[in-house]
Coordinates of C-alpha atoms and ligand atoms in Angstrom, one line a residue:
X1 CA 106.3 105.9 123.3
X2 CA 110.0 105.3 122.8
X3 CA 110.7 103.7 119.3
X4 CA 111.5 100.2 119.9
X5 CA 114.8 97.7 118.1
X6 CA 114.8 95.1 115.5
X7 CA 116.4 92.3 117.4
X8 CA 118.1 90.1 115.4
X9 CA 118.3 86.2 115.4
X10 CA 121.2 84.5 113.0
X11 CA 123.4 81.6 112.2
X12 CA 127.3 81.6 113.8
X13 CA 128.1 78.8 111.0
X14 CA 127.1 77.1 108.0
X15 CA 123.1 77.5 108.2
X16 CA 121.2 75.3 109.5
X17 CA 122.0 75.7 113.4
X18 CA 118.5 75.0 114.6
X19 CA 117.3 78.8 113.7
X20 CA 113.9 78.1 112.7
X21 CA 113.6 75.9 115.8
X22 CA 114.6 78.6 118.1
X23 CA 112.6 81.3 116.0
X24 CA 109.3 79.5 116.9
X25 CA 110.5 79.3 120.3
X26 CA 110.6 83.4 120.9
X27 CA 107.8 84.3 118.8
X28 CA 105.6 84.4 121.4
X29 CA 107.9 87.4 122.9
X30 CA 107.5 89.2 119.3
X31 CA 104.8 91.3 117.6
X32 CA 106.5 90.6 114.3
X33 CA 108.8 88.4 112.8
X34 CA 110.6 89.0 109.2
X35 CA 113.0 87.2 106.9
X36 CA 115.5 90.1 105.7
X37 CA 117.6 87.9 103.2
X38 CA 118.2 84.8 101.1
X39 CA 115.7 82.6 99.4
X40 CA 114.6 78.7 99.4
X41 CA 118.1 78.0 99.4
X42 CA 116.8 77.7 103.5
X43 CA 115.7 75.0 105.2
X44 CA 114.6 75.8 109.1
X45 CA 112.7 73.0 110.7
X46 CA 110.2 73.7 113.7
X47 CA 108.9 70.5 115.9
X48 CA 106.0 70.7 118.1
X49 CA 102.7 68.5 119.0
X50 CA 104.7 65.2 117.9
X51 CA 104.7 67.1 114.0
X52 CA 107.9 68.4 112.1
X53 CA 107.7 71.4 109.8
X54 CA 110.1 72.8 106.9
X55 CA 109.8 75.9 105.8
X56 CA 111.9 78.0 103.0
X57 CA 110.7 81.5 102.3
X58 CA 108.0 82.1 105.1
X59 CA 109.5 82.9 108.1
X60 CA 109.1 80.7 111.0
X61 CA 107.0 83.0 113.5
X62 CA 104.3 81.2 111.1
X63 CA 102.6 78.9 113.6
X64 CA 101.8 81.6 116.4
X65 CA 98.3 83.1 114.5
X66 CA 98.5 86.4 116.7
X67 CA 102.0 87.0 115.5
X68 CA 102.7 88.9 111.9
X69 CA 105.6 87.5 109.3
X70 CA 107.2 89.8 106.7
X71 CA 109.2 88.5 104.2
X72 CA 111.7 91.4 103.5
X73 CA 112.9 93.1 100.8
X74 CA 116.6 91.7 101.0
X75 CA 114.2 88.1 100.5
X76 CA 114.4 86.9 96.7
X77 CA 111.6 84.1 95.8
X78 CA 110.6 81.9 93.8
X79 CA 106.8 81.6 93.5
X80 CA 106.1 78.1 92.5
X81 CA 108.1 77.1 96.1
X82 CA 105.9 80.0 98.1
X83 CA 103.2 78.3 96.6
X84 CA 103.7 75.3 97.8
X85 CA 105.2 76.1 101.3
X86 CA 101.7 78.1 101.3
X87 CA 99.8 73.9 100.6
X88 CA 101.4 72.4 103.0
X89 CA 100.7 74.8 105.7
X90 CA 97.2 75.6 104.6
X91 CA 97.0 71.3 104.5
X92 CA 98.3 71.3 108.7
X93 CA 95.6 73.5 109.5
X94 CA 97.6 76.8 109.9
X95 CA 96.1 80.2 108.0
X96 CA 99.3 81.3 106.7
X97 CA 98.1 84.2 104.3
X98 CA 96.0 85.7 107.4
X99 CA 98.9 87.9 108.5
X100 CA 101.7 87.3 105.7
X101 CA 102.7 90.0 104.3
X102 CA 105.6 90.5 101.1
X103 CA 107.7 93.4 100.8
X104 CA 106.8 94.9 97.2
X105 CA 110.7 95.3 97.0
X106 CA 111.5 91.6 97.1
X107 CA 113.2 90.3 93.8
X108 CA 111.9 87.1 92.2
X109 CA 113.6 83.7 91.3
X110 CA 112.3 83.4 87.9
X111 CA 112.5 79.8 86.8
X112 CA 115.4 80.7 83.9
X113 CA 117.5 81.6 87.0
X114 CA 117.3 78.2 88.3
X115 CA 118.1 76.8 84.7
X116 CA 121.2 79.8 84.9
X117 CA 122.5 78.5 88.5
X118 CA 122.4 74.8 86.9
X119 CA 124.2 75.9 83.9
X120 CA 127.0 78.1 86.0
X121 CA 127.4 75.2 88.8
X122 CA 127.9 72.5 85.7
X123 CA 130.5 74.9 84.0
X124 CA 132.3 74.7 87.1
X125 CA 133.2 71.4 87.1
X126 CA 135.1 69.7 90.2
X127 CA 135.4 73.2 91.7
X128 CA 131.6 73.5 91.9
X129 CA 130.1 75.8 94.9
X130 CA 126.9 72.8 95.9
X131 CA 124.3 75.1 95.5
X132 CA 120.7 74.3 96.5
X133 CA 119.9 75.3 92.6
X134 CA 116.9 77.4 93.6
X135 CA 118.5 80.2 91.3
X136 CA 119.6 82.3 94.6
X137 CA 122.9 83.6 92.6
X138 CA 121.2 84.4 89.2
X139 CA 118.5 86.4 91.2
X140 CA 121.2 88.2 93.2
X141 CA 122.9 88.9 90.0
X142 CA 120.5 90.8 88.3
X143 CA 119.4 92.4 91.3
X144 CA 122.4 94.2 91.2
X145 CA 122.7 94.4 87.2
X146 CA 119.6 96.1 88.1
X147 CA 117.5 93.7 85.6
X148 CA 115.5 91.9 87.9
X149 CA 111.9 91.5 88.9
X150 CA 110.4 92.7 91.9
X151 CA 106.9 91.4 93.8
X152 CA 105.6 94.9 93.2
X153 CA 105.8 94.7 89.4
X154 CA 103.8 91.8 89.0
X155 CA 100.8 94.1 89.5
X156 CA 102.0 96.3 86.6
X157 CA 100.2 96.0 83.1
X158 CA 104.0 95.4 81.3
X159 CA 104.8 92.4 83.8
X160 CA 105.1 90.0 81.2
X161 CA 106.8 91.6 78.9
X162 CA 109.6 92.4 81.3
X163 CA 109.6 88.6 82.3
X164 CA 109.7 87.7 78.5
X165 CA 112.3 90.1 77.7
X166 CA 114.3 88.3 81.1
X167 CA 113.9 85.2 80.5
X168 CA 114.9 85.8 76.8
X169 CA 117.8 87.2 78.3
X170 CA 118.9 84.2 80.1
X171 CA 118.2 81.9 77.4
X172 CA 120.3 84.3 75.3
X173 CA 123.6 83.1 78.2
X174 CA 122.3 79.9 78.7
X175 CA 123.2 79.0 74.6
X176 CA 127.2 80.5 75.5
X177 CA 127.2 77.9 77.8
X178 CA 125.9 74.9 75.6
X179 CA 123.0 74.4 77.9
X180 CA 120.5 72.5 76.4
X181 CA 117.0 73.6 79.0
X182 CA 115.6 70.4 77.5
X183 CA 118.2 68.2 79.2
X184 CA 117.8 69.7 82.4
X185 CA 114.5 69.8 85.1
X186 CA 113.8 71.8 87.9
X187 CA 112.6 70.1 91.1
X188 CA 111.8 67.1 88.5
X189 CA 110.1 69.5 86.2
X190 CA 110.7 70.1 82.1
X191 CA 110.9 74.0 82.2
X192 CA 107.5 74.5 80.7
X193 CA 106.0 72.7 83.1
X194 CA 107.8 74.2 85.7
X195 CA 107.1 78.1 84.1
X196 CA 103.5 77.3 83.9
X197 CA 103.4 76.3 87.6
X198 CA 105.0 79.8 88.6
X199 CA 102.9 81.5 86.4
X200 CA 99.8 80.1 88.0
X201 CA 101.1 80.8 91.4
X202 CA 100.8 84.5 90.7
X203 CA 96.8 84.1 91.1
X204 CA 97.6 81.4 93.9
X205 CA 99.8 84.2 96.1
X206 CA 97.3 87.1 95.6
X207 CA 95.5 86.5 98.9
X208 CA 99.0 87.8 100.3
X209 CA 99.0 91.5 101.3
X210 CA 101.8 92.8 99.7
X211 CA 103.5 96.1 101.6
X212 CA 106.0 98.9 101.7
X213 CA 108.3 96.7 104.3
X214 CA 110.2 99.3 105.0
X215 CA 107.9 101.6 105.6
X216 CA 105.5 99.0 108.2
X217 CA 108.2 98.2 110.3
X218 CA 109.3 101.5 110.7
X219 CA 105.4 102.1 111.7
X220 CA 105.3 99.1 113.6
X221 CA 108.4 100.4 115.3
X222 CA 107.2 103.9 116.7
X223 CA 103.9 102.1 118.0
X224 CA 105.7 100.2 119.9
X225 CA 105.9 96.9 118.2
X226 CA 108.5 94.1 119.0
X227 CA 110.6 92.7 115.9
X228 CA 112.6 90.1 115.6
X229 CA 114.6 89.8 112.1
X230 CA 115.2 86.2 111.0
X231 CA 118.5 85.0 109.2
X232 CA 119.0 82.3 106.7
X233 CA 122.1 80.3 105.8
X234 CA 125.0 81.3 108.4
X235 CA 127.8 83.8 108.6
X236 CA 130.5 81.3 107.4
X237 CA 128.4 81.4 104.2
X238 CA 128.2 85.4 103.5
X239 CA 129.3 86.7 100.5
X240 CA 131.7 88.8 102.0
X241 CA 132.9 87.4 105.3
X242 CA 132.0 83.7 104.2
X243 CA 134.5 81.2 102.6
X244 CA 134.7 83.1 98.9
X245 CA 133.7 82.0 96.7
X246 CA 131.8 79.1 98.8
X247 CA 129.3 81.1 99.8
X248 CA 125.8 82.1 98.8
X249 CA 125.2 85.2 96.9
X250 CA 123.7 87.8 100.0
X251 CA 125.3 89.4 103.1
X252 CA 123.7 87.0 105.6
X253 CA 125.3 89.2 108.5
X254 CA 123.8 91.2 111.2
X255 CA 124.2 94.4 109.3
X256 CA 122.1 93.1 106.1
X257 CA 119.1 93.9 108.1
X258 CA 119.1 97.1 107.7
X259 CA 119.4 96.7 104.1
X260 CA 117.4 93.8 103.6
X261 CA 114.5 95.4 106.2
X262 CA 115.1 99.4 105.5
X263 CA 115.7 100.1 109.3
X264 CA 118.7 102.3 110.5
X265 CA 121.9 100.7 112.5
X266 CA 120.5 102.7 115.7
X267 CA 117.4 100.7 115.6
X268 CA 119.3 97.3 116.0
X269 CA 118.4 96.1 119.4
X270 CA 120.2 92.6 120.5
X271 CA 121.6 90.3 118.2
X272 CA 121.1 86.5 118.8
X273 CA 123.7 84.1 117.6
X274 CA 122.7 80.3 117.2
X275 CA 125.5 77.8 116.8
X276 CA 125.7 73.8 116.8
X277 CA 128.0 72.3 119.4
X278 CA 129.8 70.9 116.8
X279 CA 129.7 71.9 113.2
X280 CA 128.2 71.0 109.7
X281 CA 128.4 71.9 106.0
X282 CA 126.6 70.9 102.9
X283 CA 127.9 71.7 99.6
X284 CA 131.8 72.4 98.6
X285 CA 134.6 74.8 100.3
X286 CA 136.9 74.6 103.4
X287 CA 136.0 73.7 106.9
X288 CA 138.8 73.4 109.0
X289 CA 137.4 71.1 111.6
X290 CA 135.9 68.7 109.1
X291 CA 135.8 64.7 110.2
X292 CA 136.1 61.7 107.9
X293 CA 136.4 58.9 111.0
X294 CA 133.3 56.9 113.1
X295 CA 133.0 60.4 114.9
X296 CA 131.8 62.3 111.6
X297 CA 128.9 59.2 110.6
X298 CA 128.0 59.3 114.6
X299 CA 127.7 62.9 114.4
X300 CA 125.4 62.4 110.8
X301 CA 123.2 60.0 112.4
X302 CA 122.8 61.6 115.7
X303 CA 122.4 64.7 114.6
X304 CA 119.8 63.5 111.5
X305 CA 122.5 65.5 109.7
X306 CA 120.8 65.6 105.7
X307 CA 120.0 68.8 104.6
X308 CA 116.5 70.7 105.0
X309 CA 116.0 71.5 101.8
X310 CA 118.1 69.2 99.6
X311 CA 118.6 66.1 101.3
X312 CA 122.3 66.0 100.7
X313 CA 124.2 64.6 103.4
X314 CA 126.0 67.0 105.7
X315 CA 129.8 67.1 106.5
X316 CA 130.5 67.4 110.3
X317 CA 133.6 68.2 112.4
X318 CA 134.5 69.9 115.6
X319 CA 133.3 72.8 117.3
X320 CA 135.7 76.0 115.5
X321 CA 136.2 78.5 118.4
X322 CA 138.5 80.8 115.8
X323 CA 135.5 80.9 113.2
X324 CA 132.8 81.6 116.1
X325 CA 135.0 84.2 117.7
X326 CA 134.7 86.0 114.4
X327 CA 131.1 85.2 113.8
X328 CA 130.5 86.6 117.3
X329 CA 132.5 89.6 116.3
X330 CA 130.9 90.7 112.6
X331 CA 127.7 90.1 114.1
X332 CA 128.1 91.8 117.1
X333 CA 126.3 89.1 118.9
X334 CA 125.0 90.1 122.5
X335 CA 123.6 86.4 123.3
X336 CA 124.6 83.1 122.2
X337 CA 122.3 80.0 121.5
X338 CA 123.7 76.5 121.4
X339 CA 121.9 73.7 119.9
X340 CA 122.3 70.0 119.7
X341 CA 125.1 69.1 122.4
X342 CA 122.5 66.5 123.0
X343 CA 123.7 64.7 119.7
X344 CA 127.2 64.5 121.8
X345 CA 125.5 62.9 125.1
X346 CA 127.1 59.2 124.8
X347 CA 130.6 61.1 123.6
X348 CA 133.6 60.2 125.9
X349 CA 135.4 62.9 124.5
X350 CA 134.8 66.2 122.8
X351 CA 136.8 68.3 120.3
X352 CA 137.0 71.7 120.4
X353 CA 139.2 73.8 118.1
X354 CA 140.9 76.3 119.9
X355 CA 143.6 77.9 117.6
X356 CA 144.3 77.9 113.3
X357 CA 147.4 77.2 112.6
X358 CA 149.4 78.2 109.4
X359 CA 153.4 77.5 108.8
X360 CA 153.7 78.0 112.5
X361 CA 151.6 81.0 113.0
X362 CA 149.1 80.9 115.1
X363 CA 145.5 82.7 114.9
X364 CA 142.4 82.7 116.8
X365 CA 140.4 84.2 114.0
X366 CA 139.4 83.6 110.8
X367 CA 141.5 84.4 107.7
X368 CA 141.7 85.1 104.9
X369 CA 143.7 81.9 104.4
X370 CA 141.4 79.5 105.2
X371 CA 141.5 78.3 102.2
X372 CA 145.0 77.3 102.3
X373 CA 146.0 74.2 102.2
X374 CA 148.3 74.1 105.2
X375 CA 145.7 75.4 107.5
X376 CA 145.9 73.3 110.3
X377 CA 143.7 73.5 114.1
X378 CA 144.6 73.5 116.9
X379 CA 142.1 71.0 119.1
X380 CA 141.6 70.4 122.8
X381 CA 140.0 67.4 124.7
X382 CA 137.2 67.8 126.9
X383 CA 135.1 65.2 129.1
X384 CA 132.1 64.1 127.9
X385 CA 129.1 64.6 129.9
X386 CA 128.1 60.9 129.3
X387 CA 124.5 61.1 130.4
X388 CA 121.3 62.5 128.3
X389 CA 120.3 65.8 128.7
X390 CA 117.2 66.1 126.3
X391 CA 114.8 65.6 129.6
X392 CA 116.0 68.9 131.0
X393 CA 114.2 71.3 131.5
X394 CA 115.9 74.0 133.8
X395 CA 119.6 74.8 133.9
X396 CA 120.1 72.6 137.6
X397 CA 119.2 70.0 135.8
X398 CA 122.1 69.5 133.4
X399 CA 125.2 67.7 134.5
X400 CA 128.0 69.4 136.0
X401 CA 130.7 68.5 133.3
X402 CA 128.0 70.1 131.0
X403 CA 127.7 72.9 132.1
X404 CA 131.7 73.5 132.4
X405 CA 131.9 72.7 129.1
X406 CA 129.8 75.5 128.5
X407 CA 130.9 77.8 130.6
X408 CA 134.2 76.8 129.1
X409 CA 132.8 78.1 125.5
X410 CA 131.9 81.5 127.1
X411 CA 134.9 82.5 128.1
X412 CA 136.6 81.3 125.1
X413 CA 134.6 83.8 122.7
X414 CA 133.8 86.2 125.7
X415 CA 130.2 86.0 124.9
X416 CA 127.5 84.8 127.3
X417 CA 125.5 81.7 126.6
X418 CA 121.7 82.8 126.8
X419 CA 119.7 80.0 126.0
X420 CA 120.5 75.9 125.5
X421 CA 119.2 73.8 122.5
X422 CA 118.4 70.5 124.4
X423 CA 116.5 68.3 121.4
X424 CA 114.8 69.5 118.1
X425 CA 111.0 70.1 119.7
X426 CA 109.9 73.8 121.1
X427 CA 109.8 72.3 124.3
X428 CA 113.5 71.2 124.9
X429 CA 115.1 74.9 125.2
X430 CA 116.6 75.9 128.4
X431 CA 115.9 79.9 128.8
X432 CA 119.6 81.1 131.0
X433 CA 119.7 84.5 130.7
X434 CA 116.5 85.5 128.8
Ligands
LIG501 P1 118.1 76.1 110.4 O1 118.3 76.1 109.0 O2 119.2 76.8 111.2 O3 116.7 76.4 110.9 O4 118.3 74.5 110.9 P2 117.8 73.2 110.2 O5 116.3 73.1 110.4 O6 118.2 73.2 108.7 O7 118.6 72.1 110.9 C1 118.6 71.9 112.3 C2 118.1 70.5 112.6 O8 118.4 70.2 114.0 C3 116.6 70.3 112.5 O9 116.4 69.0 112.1 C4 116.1 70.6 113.9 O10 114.9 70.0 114.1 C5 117.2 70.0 114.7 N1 117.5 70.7 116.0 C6 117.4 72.0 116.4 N2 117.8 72.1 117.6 C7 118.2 70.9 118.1 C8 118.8 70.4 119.3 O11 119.1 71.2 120.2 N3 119.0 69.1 119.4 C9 118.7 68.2 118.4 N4 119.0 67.0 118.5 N5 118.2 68.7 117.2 C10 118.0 70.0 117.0
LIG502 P1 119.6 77.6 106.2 O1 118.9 78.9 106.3 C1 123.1 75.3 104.9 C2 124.9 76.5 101.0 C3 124.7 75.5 99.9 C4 126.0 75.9 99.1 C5 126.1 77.4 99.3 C6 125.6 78.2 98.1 O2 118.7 76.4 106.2 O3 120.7 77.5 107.3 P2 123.1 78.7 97.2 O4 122.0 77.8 97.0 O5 122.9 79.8 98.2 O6 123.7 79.2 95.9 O7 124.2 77.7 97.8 O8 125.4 77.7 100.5 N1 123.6 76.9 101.7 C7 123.2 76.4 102.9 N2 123.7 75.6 103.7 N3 121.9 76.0 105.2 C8 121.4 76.9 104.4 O9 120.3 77.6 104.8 C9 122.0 77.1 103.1 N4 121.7 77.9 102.1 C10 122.7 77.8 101.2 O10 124.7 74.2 100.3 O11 127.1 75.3 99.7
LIG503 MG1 118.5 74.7 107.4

């Protein structure tokens, strides 16, 4: 049997693009479906039965019982929040630990890197990144420092040792910066509270197989298995191609699934890029398009536009052609995915951003610059489609200025449109191309 591809499903944006929702949606075409990086920084929703779901660490394949999740080695987690994404599920009915399984590889968020993330974020002051605080750039850090924790070693007789000597570590930093752990909680916790809750959840997650990832979906692979790889946060947001320093701390690109799953380039099948028809952004740094009028609030409240995870309100602007050209580009995305243009149905008009513009140059990509403060867009009117299409079902049934808008898009970024978001259940996805 030939070896089969990792297909690849990400965010063109900010995060939260409707990824989750559109993860649920092809699970049933999958054998497996894995997380390759990030943390509980995510947020993906899924809506079906009349019920809505969050989930941060397990990925959203979750629902489908035949189906088998991996959380990846590029994953870094905090066990407390696995623990309770584990409750909820487990209180819906759903048998999550029945084919979960952990890469032994995947760093942990111990709770003195969420005290470190709230300790660098304070010293920051007004230029502050908005981090979730689940510890995602401490965890990264020491990753790399090569001090941190892994799944596997949990199971190792000098485990807590190496935590205390860790956490020791941090508290060591956290007194350069003045930061008193007493005057600070985590998710409304004092840290001992918070550290014996983690600690506890060590007996709570053993019912999860833990693996050799990289090994099993190389298996999986040759036997012929289907795998879809699913991002968290959004290209705009990667640490190398994202808004530095407004970013989070892991490559959230098409290319960190080979790192973040242990599978080779050539085994990269397509790439699926999900994008709003508009855009958002929670927490600090640039976003060209950004709105401050009536439009930005409609947009908010439409578009139920509060964050996943945090709650925090989300800005909203335009739809940035030059930013999704380069998403489409670093990815190497094959099909594109829009979501919510439903959100725009009573709009008479709709923005699009065609062009950057700084001191009179002009660019259809993003630079380097974009954090300068004479970065201007470019934007062009369109009709709005002035009717609701959340009913649809089938690709006749949208309205005609609709569907030029989106064919519009395509030729814009050269990339076809393969599937349309239509409303936040499973249901309300129009399959184009797939
Ligand atoms: P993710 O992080 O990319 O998975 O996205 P989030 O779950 O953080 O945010 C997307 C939000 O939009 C969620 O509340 C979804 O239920 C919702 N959503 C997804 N697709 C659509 C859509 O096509 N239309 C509307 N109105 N809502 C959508
Ligand atoms: P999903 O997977 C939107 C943002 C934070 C902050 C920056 C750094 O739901 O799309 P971090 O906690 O990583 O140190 O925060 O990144 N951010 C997200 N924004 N969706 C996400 O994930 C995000 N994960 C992180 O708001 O600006
Ligand atoms: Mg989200």
């Amino acid at each position: 049997m030939n070896k089969m591809k990792v297909d690849i499903l990400l965010g063109l944006q900010w995060g939260d693009e409707g990824k989750g929702k559109i993860v649920d949606v092809f699970t049933p075409k999958y054998d497996i479906i894995a997380r390759f990086q990030g943390g509980p920084n995510a947020g993906h929703t899924l809506e079906f039965n009349g019920q809505k779901h969050i989930l941060h660490t397990i990925p959203s394949g979750i629902f489908h019982p035949e189906t088998i999740n991996i959380i990846g080695n590029g994953v870094i987690i905090d066990l407390k929040i696995l623990q309770d994404e584990l409750e909820k599920l487990k209180d819906k009915g759903a048998e999550p630990c029945k084919n979960l399984f952990i890469s032994k590889k995947s760093h942990l968020i111990l709770p003195s890197h969420r005290m470190l993330d709230a300790a660098y974020e304070k010293s920051k002051g007004d230029s502050k990144i908005g981090s979730t605080l689940k510890g995602i750039g401490p965890t990264y850090t020491d990753k790399i420092a090569r001090l941190g924790l892994r799944i596997g070693d949990i199971s190792m007789a000098n485990f807590m040792e190496r935590y205390e000597k860790l956490k020791s570590l941090h508290f060591d930093i956290l007194k350069t910066y003045s930061f008193d752990i007493n005057q600070h909680t985590i998710d409304g916790l004092k840290f001992d509270e918070y550290e014996q809750k983690w600690l506890n959840a060590i007996d709570y997650i053993s019912d999860i197989k833990t693996i050799d990832g990289e090994q099993f979906i190389n298996d999986s692979l040759k036997a012929g298995k289907t795998v879809l790889a699913e991002g968290a946060q959004g290209t705009l947001l990667d640490v190398d191609f994202g808004s530095y320093p407004f970013v989070t701390s892991s490559n959230t690109v098409s290319a960190a699934v080979c790192t973040g799953l242990g599978v080779a380039p050539n085994s990269i099948g397509k790439v699926f890029g999900v994008f709003k028809a508009y855009c958002t952004r929670v927490g600090s740094g640039p976003f060209p398009t950004e709105l401050f009028d009536n439009t930005a609030e409609e947009l908010r409240v439409k578009g139920h536009e509060y964050g996943a995870t945090t709650g925090r309100i989300r800005r909203c602007g335009w739809l940035d052609l030059p930013a999704l050209r380069y998403s489409i580009m670093i990815n190497g995305v094959t099909d594109l995915i829009i979501t919510k243009a439903d959100v725009m149905d009573d709009f008479d008009e709709i923005m699009v951003a065609t062009h950057y513009k700084i001191n009179d140059n002009m660019l259809d990509y993003m630079p380097f610059e974009v954090l300068d403060k004479n970065l201007d867009v470019v934007l062009e009117v369109h009709k709005g489609w002035k009717q609701s299409i959340t009913d649809a079902n089938d690709e006749n049934q949208l309205p005609d200025t609709f569907m030029e808008y989106i064919e519009y898009i395509e030729k814009a970024v050269d990339c076809q449109i393969s599937v349309i978001s239509v409303g936040p259940d499973r249901k309300q996805t129009i399959m184009r191309r797939l």
